[in-house]
mmCIF file of C-alpha atoms in Angstrom:
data_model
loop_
_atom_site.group_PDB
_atom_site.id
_atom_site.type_symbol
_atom_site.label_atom_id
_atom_site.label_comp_id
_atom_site.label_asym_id
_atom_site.label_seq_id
_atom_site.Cartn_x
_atom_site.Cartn_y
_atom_site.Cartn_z
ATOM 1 C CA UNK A 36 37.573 36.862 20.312
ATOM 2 C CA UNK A 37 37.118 40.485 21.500
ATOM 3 C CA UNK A 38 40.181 42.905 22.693
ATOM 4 C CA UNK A 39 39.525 45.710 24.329
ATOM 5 C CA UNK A 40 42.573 48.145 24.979
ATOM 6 C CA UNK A 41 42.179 50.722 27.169
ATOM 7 C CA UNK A 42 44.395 54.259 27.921
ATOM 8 C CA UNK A 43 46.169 55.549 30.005
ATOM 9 C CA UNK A 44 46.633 53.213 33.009
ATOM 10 C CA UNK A 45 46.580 55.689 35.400
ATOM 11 C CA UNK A 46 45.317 59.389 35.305
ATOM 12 C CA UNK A 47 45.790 62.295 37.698
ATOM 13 C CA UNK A 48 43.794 65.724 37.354
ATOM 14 C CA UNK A 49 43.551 68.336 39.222
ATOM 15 C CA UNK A 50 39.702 68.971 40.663
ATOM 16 C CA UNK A 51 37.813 71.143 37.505
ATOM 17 C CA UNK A 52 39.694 70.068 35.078
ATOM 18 C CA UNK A 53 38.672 67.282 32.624
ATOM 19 C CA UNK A 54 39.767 63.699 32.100
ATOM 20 C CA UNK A 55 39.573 61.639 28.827
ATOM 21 C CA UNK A 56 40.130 58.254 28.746
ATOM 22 C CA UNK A 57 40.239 56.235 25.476
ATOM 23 C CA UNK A 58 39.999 52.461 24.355
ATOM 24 C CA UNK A 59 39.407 50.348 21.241
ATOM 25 C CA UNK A 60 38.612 47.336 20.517
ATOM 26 C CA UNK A 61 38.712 44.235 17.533
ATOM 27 C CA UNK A 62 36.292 42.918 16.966
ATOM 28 C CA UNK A 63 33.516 44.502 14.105
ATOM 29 C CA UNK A 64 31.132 43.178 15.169
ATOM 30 C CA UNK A 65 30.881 44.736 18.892
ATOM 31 C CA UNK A 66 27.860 46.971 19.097
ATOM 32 C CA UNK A 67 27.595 48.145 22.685
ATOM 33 C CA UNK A 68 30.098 49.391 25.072
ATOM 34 C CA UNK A 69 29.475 50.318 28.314
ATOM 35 C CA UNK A 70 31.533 52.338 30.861
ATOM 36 C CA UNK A 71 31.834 50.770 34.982
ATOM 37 C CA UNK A 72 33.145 52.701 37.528
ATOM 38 C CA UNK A 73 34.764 50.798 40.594
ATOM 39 C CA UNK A 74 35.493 52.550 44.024
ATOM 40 C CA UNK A 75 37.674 51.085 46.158
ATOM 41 C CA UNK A 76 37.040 48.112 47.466
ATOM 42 C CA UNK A 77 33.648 48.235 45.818
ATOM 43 C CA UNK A 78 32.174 46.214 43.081
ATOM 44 C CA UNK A 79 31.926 48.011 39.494
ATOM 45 C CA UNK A 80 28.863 49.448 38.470
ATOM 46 C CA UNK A 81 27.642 50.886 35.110
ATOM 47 C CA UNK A 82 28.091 54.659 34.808
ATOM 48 C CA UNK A 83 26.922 55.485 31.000
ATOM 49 C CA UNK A 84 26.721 53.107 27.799
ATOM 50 C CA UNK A 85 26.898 53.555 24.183
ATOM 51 C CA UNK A 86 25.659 51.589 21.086
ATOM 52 C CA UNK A 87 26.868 51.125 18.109
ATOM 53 C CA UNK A 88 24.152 53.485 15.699
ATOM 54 C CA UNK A 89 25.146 56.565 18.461
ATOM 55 C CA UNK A 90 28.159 58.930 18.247
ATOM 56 C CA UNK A 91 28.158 61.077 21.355
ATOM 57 C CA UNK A 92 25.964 60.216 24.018
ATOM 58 C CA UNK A 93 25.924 63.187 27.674
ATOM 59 C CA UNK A 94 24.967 62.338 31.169
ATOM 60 C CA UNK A 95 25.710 65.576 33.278
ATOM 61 C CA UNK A 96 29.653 65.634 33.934
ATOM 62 C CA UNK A 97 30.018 62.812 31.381
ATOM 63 C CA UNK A 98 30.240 61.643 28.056
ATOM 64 C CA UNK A 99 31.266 58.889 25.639
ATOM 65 C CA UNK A 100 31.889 59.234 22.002
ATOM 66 C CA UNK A 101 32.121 56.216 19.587
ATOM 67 C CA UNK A 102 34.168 56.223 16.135
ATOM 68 C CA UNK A 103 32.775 52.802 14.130
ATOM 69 C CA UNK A 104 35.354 53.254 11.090
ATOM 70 C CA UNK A 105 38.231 53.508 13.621
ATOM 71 C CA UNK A 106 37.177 51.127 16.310
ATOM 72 C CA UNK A 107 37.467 52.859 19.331
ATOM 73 C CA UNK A 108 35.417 54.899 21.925
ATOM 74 C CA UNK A 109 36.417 57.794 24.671
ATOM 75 C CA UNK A 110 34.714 58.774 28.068
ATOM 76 C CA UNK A 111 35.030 62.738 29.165
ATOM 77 C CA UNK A 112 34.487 63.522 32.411
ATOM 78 C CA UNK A 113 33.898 67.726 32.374
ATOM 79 C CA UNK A 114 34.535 69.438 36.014
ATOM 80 C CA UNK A 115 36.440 66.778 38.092
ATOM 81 C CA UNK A 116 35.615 66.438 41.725
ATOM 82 C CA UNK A 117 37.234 64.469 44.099
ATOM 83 C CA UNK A 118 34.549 62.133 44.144
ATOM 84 C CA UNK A 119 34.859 61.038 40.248
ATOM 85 C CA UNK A 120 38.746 59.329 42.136
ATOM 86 C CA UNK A 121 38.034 55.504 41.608
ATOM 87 C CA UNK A 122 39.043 53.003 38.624
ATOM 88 C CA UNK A 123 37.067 53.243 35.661
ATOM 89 C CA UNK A 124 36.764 50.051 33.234
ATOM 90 C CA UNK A 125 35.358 50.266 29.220
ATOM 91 C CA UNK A 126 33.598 47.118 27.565
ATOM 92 C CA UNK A 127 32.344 46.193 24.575
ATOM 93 C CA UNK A 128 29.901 43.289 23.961
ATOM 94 C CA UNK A 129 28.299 42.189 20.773
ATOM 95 C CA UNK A 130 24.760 42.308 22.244
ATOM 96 C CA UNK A 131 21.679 40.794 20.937
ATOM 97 C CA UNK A 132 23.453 37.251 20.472
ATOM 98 C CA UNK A 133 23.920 34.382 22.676
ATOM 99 C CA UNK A 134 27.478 34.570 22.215
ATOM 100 C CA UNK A 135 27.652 37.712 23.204
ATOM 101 C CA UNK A 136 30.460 38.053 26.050
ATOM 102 C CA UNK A 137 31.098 41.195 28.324
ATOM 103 C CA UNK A 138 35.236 41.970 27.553
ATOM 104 C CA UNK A 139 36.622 44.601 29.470
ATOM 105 C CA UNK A 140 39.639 46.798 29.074
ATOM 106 C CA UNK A 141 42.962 46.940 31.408
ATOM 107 C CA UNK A 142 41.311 49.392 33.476
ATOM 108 C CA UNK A 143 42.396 53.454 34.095
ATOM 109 C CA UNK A 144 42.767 54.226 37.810
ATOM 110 C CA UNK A 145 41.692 58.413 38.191
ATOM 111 C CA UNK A 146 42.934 60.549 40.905
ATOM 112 C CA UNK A 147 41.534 63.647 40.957
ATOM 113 C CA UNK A 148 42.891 66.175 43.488
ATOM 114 C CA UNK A 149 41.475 68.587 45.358
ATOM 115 C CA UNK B 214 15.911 41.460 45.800
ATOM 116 C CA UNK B 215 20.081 41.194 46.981
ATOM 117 C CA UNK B 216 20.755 41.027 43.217
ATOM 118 C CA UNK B 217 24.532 39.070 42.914
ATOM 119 C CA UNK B 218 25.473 37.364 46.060
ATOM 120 C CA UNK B 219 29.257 35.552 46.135
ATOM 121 C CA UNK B 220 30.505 33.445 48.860
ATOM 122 C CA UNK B 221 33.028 33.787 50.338
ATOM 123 C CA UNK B 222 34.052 37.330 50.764
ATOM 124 C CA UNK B 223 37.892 36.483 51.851
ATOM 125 C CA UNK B 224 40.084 32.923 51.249
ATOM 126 C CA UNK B 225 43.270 31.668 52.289
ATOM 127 C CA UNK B 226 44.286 28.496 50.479
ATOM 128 C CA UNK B 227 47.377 26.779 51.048
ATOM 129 C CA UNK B 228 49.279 25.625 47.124
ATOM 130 C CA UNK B 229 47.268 22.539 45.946
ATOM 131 C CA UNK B 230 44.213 23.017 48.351
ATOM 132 C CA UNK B 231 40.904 23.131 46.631
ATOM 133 C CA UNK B 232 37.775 25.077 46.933
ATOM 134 C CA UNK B 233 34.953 26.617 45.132
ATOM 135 C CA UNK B 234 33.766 30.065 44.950
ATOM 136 C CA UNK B 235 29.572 30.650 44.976
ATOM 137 C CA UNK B 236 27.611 32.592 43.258
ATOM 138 C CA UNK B 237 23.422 33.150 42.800
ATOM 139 C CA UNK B 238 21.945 35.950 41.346
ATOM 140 C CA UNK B 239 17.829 36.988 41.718
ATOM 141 C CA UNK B 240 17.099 38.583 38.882
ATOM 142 C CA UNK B 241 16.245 35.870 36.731
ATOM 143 C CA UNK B 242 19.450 37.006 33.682
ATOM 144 C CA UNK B 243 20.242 34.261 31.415
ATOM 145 C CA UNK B 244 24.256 35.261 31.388
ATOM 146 C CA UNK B 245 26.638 35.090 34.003
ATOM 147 C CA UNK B 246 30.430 35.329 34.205
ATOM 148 C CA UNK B 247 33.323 34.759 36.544
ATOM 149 C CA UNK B 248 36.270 37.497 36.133
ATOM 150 C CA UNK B 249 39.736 38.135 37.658
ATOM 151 C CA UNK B 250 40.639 41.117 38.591
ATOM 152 C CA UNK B 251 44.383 41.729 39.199
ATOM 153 C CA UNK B 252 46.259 45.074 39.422
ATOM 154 C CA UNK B 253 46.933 46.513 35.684
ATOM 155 C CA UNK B 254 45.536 43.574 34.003
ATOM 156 C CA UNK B 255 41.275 45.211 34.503
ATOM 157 C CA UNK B 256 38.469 42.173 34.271
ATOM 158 C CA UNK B 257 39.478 39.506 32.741
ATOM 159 C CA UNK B 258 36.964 36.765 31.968
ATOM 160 C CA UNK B 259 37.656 33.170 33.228
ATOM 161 C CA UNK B 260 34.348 31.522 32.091
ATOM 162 C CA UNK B 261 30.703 32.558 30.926
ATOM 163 C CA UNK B 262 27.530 30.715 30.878
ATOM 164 C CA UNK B 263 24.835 32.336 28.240
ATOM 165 C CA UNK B 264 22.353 29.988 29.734
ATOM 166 C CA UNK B 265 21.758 27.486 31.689
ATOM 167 C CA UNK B 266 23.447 24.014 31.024
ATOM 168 C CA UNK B 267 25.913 25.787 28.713
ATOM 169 C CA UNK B 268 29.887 27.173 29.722
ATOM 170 C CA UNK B 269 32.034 28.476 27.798
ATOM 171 C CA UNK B 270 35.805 29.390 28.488
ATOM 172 C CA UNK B 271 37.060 32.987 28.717
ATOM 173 C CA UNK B 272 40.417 34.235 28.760
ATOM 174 C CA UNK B 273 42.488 32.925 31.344
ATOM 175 C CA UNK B 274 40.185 29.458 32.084
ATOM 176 C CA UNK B 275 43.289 27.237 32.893
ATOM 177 C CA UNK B 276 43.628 25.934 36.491
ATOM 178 C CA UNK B 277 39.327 26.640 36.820
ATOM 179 C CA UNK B 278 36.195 24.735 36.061
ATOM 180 C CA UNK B 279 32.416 25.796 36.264
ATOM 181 C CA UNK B 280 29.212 24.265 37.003
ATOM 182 C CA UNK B 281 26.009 26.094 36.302
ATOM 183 C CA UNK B 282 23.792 24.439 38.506
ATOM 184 C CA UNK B 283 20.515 26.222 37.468
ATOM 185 C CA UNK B 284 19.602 29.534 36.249
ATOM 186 C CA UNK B 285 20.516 31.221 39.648
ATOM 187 C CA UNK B 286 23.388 29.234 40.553
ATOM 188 C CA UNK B 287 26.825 29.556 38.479
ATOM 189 C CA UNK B 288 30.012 28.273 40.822
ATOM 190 C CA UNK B 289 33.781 28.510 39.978
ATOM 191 C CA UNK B 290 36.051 25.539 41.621
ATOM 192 C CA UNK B 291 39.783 25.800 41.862
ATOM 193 C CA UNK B 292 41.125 22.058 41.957
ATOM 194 C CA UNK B 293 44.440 22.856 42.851
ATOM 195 C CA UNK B 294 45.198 26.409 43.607
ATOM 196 C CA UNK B 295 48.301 28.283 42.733
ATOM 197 C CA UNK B 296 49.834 31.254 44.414
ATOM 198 C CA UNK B 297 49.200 32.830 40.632
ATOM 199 C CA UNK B 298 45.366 32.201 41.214
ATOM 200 C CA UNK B 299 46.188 35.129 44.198
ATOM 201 C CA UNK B 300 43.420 37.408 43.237
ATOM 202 C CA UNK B 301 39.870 39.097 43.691
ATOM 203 C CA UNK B 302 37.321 37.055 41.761
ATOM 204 C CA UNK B 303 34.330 38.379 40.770
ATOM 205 C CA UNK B 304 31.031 36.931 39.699
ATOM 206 C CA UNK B 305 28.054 39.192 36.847
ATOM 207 C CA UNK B 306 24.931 38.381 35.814
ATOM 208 C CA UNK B 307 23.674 40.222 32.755
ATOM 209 C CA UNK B 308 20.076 40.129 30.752
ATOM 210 C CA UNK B 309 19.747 42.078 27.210
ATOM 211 C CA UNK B 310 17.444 45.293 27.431
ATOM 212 C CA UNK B 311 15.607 47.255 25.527
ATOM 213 C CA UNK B 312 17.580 48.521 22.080
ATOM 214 C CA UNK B 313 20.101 46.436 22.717
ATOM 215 C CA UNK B 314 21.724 46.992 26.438
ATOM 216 C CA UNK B 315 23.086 44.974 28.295
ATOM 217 C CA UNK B 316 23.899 45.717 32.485
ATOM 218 C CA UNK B 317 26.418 43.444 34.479
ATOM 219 C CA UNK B 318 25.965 42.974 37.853
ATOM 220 C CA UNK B 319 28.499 41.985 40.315
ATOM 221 C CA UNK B 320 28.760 40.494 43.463
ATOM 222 C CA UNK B 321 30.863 42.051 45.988
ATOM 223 C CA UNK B 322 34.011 39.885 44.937
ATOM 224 C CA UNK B 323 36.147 37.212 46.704
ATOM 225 C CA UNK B 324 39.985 38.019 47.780
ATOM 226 C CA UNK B 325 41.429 35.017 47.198
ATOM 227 C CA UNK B 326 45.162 34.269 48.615
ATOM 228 C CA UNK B 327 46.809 31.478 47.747
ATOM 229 C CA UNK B 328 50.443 30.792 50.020
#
């Protein structure tokens, strides 16, 4: 089945400055990989989302960028405010299929301080 | 429309008491999932039904079992909790979109402690 590794753990930035966080994943055949955002004691909730025929995809403040040949995908958040502080959680999914299963990463808590 | 609704929102089991989580979702999505979430470990999946009348086990399934009762319904029983099934549980509902999306939904999550 699908592994999804994700880095660092945790991440601490001070407000402006930007945060990267990186994670790959196994199997080939994955072709979608979205990007949830959980505040504390909240539930997660999808944030921006990538597909597999995409490289770079923006959103304001954030971005995600997707290598195929190397199996792994990044989200940059530009301009940190105090507000971007929660966990943040990458997936992948091979979509379109009935086996298709939503595997998430370890999960990167952000701190961003004011 | 309340989307993903799981009950209940807080548990205290004693070691070998039973009980089983619920969880209904409105939106009419073929998928839904149970995950774990524990401190440095992320979402990790326990079981997933692509439709209903079919289950399928996730990544950490032992010590769980499923029913999907109908397309709305998909419920997670613990038969005999452990203090290692201490966690927050939460249930997703997803439905493929256009070019090949696919949104999860939670519910607000269970904390389960087990003593």
């Amino acid at each position: 089945g699908e592994n999804v590794e994700q880095h660092p753990s945790t991440l601490s930035v001070q407000e402006g400055d930007s945060a990267v966080i990186k994670c790959t994943y196994s199997d080939s055949a994955s072709n979608y990989f979205p990007w949830y955002k959980q505040e504390l004691g909240k539930r997660p909730q999808l944030i921006i989302d990538i597909r597999s025929n995409v490289g770079e995809k923006k959103d304001q403040r954030i971005a995600v960028t997707l290598n195929k040949t190397a199996k792994h995908f990044s989200l940059h958040i530009t301009e940190t405010q105090p507000e971007d502080s929660a966990v943040y959680f990458c997936a992948a999914i091979r979509s379109g299929t009935s086996y298709g299963k939503l595997t998430f990463g370890q999960g990167t808590i952000l701190t961003v301080h004011p | 429309n309340a989307g993903v609704t799981q009950t209940p929102k807080f548990q205290v089991l004693k070691t070998g008491q039973s009980m089983t989580l619920q969880c209904a979702q409105d939106m009419n999505h073929n998928s839904m999932y149970w995950y774990r979430q524990d401190p440095g470990m992320g979402l990790r999946l326990i079981y997933y039904s692509a439709s209903e009348g079919t289950t399928d086990k996730g990544e950490v399934p032992n010590g769980y079992n499923v029913s999907r009762l109908n397309k709305r319904e998909f419920s997670l029983r613990l038969e005999s909790a452990a203090p290692s099934q201490t966690s927050v549980y939460f249930c997703a509902s997803s439905q493929p979109r256009d070019r090949g999306q696919v949104e999860a939904f939670f519910g607000q999550g269970t904390r389960l402690t087990v003593v």
